PDB file of C-alpha atoms and ligand atoms in Angstrom:
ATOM      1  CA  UNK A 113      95.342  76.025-208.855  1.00 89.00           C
ATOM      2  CA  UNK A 114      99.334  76.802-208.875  1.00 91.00           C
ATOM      3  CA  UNK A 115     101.599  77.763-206.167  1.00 93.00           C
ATOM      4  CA  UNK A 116     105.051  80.024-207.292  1.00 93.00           C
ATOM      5  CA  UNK A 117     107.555  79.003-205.137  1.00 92.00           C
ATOM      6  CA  UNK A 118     109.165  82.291-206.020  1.00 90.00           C
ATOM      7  CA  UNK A 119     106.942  84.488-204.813  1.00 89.00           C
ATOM      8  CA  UNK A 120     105.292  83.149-201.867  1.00 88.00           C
ATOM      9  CA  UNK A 121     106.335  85.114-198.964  1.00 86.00           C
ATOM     10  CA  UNK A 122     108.022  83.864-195.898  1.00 89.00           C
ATOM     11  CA  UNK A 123     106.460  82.227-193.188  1.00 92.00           C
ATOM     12  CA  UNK A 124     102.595  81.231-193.216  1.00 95.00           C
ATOM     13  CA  UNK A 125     100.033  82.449-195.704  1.00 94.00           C
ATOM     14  CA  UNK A 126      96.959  81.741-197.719  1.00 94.00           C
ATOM     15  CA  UNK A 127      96.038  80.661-200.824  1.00 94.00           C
ATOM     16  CA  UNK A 128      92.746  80.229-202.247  1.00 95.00           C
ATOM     17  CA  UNK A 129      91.928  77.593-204.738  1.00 96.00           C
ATOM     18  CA  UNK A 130      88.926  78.002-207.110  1.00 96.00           C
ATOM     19  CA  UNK A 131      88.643  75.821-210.132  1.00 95.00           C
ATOM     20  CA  UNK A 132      87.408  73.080-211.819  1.00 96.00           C
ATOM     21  CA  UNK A 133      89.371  69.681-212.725  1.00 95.00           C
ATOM     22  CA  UNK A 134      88.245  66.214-214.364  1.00 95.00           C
ATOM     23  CA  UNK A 135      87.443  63.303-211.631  1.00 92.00           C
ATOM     24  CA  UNK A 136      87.021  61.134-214.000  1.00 84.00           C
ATOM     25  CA  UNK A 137      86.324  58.023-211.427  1.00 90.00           C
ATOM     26  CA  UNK A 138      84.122  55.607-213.712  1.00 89.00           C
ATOM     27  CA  UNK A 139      80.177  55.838-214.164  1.00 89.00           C
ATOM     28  CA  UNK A 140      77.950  57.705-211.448  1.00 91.00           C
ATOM     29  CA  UNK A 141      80.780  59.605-210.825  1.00 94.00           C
ATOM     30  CA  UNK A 142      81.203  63.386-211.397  1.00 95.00           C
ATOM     31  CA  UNK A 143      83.000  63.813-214.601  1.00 94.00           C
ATOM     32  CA  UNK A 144      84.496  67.674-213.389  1.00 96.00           C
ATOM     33  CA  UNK A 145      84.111  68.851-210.093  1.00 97.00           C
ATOM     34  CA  UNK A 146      84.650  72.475-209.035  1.00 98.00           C
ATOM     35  CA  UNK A 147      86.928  72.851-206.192  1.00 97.00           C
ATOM     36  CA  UNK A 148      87.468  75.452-203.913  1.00 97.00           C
ATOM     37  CA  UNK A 149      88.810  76.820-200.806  1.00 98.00           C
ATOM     38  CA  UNK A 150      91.578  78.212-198.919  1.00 97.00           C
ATOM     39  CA  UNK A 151      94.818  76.228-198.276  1.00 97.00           C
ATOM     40  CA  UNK A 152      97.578  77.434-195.348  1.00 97.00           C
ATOM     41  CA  UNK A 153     100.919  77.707-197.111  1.00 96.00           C
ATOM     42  CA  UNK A 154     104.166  77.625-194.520  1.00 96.00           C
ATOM     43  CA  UNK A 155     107.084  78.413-196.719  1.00 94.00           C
ATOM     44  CA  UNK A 156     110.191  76.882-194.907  1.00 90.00           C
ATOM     45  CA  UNK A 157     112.687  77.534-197.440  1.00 81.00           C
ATOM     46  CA  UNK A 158     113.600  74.144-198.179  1.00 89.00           C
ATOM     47  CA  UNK A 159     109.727  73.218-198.167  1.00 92.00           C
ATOM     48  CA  UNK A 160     106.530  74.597-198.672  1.00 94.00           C
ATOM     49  CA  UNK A 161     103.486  72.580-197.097  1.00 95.00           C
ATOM     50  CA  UNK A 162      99.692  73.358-197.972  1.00 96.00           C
ATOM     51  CA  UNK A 163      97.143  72.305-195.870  1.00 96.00           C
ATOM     52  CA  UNK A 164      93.411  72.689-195.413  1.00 97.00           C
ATOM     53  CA  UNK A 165      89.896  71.670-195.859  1.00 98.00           C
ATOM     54  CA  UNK A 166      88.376  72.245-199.551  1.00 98.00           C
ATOM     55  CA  UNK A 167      85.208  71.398-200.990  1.00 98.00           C
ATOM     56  CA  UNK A 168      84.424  69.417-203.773  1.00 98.00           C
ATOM     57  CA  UNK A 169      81.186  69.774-205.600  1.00 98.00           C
ATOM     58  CA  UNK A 170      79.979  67.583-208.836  1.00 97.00           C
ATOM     59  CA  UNK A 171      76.948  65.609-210.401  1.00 96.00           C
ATOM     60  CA  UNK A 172      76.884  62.633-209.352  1.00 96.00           C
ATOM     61  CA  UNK A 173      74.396  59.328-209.350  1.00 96.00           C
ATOM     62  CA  UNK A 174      73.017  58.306-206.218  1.00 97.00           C
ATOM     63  CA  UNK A 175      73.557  54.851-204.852  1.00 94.00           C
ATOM     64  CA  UNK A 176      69.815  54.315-204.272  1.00 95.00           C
ATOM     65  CA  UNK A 177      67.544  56.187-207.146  1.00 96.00           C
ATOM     66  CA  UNK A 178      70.129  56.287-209.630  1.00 95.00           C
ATOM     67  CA  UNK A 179      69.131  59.927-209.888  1.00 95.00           C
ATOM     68  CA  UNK A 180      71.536  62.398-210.841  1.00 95.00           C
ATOM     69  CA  UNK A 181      72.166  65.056-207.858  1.00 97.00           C
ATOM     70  CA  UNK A 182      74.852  67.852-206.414  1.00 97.00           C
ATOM     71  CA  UNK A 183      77.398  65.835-204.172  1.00 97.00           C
ATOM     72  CA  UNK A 184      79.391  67.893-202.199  1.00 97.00           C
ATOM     73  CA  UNK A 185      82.456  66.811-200.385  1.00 97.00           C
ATOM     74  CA  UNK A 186      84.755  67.459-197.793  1.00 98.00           C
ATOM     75  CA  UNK A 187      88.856  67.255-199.617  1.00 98.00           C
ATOM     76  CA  UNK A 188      91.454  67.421-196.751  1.00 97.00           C
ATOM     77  CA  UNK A 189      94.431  68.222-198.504  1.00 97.00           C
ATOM     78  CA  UNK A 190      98.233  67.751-197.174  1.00 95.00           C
ATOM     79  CA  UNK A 191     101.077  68.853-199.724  1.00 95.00           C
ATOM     80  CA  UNK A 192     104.447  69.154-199.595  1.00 94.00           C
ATOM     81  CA  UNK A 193     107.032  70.793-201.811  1.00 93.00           C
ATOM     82  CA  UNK A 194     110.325  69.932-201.330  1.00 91.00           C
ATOM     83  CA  UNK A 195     112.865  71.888-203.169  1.00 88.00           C
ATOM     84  CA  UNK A 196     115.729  68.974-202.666  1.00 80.00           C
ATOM     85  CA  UNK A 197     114.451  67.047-205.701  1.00 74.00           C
ATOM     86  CA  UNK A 198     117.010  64.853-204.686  1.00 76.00           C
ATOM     87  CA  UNK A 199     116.145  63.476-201.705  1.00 71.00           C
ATOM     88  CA  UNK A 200     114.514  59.894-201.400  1.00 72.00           C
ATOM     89  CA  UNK A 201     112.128  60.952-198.174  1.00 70.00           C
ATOM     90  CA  UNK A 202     109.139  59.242-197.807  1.00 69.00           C
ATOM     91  CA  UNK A 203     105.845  60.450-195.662  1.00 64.00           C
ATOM     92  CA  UNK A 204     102.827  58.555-195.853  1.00 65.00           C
ATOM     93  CA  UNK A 205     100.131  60.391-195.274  1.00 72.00           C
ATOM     94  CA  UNK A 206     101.473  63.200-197.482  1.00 83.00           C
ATOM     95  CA  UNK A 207     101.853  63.936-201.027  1.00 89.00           C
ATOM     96  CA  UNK A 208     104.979  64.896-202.031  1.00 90.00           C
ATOM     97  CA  UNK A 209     106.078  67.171-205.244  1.00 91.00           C
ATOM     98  CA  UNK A 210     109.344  67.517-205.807  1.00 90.00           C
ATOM     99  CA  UNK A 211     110.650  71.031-207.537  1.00 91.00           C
ATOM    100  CA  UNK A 212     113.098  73.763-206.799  1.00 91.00           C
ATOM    101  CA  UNK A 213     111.393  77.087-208.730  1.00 91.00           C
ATOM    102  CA  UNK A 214     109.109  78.464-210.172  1.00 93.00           C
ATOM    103  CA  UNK A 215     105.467  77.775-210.697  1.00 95.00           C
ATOM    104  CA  UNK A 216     104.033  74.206-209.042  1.00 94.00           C
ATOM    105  CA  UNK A 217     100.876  72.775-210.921  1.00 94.00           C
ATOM    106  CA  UNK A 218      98.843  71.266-208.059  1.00 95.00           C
ATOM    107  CA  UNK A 219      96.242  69.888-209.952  1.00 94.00           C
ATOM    108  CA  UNK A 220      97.019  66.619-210.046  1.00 94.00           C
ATOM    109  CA  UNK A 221      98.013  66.640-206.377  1.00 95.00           C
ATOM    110  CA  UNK A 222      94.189  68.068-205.912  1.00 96.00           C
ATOM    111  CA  UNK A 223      92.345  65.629-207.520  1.00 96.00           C
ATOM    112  CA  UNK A 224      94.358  62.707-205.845  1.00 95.00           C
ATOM    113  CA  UNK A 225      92.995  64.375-202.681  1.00 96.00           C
ATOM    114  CA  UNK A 226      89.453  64.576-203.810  1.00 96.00           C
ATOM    115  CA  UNK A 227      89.586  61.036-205.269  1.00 95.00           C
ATOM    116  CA  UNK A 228      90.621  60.372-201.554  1.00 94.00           C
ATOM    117  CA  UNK A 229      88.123  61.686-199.760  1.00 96.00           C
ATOM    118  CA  UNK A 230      85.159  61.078-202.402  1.00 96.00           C
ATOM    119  CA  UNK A 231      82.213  59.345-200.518  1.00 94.00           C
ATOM    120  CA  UNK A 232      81.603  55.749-200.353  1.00 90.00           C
ATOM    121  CA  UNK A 233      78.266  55.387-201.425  1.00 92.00           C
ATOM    122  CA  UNK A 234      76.546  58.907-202.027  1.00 95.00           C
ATOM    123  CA  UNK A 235      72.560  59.144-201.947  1.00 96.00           C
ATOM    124  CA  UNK A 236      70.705  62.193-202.664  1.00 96.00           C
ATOM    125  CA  UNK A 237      69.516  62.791-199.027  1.00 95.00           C
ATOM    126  CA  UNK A 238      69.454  60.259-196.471  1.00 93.00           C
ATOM    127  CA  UNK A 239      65.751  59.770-196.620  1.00 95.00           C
ATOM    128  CA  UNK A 240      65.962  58.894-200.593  1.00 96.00           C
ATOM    129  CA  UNK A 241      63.347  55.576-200.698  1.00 94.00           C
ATOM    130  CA  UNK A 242      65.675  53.860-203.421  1.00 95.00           C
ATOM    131  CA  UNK A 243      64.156  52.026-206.373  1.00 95.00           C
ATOM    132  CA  UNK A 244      61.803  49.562-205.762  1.00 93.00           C
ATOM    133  CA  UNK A 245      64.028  45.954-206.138  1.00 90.00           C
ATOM    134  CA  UNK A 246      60.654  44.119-207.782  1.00 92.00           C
ATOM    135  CA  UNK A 247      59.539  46.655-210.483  1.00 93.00           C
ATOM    136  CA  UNK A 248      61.989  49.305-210.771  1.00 92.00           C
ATOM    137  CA  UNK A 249      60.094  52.210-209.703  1.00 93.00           C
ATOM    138  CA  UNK A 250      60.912  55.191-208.435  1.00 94.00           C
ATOM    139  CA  UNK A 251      59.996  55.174-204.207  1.00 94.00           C
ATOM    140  CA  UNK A 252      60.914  58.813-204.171  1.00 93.00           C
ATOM    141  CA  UNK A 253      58.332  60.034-206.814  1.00 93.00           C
ATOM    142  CA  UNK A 254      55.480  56.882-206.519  1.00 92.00           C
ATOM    143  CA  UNK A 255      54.537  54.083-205.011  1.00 90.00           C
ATOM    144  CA  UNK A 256      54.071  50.320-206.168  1.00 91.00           C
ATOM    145  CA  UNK A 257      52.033  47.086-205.624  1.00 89.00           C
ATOM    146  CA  UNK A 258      54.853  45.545-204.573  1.00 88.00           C
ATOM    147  CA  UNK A 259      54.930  46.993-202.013  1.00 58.00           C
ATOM    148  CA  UNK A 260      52.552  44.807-200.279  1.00 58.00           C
ATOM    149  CA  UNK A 261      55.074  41.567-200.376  1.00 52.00           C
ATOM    150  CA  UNK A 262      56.826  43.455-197.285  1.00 54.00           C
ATOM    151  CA  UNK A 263      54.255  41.858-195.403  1.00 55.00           C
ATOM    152  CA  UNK A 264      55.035  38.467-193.840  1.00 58.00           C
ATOM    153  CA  UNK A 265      52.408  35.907-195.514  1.00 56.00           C
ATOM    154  CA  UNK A 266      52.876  33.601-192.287  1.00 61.00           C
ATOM    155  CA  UNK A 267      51.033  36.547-190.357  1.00 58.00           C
ATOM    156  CA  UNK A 268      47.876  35.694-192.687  1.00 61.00           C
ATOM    157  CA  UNK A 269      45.312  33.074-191.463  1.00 60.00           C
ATOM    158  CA  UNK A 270      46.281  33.426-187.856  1.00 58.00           C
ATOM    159  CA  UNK A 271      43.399  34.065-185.652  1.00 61.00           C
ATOM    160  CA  UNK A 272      42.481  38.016-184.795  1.00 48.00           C
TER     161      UNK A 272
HETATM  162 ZN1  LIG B 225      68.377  58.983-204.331  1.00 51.72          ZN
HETATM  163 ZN1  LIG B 226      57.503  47.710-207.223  1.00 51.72          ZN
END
């Protein structure tokens, strides 16, 4: 996950990224994710900037089951190089890294972007039933007494 300012050519190209890198985000987080993808390098001289789409995948804990599960997600990625390391330009939406040769390690850069873009709350599929809040079971794999408190008690008594 490097880019040699050296040797890229002129003009647009591709590089692919393919690796792994620590997320490292706090519990029910992925510890390493593996990243990968193709980023569009345009090599203006006095700049380089990478763009593109990767994907992110990782174990991570759902939100509902606590279960642990493959999230995958979507890492839009915007870099620039700039080669004047002494300028004092500022873009927001981008990340900037600053350096005039040789080989740029962008795997900081990366996981910024994938701590970015990593999901709010993931769940294991969008039909995951959760825990149950009373006893703590497991809705995906059985079902619980509990369950019967959903119903309103006000309904009981009335006449058929
Ligand atoms: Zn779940
Ligand atoms: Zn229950």
């Amino acid at each position: 996950m490097e880019l040699d300012l050296d040797r890229q050519e002129h003009g647009r190209s591709e590089i692919d990224i393919d690796g792994t890198l620590a997320l490292d985000l706090g519990e029910g987080t992925p510890e390493t994710i593996a990243l990968n993808g193709q980023l569009v390098v345009q090599n203006l001289e006095s700049r380089f900037l990478l763009n593109g789409t990767l994907r992110a995948v990782g174990r991570a804990q759902c939100w509902r089951c606590l279960g642990d599960f493959e999230l995958q997600w979507e890492v839009p990625v915007e870099i620039m190089v700039l080669r004047n390391v002494d300028t004092d330009e500022q873009e927001s939406e981008t990340l900037l890294i600053l350096q005039r040769r040789g080989v740029v390690e962008l795997h900081e850069s990366l996981r910024e972007c994938a701590v970015l873009a990593y999901p709010q709350s993931p769940v294991c599929s969008s039909g995951c039933q959760g825990l149950c809040a009373t006893c703590g079971v497991d809705l995906n794999r059985e079902s619980c007494a509990c369950r019967q408190e959903d119903y309103d008690p006000r309904w009981e008594g009335l006449p058929g």
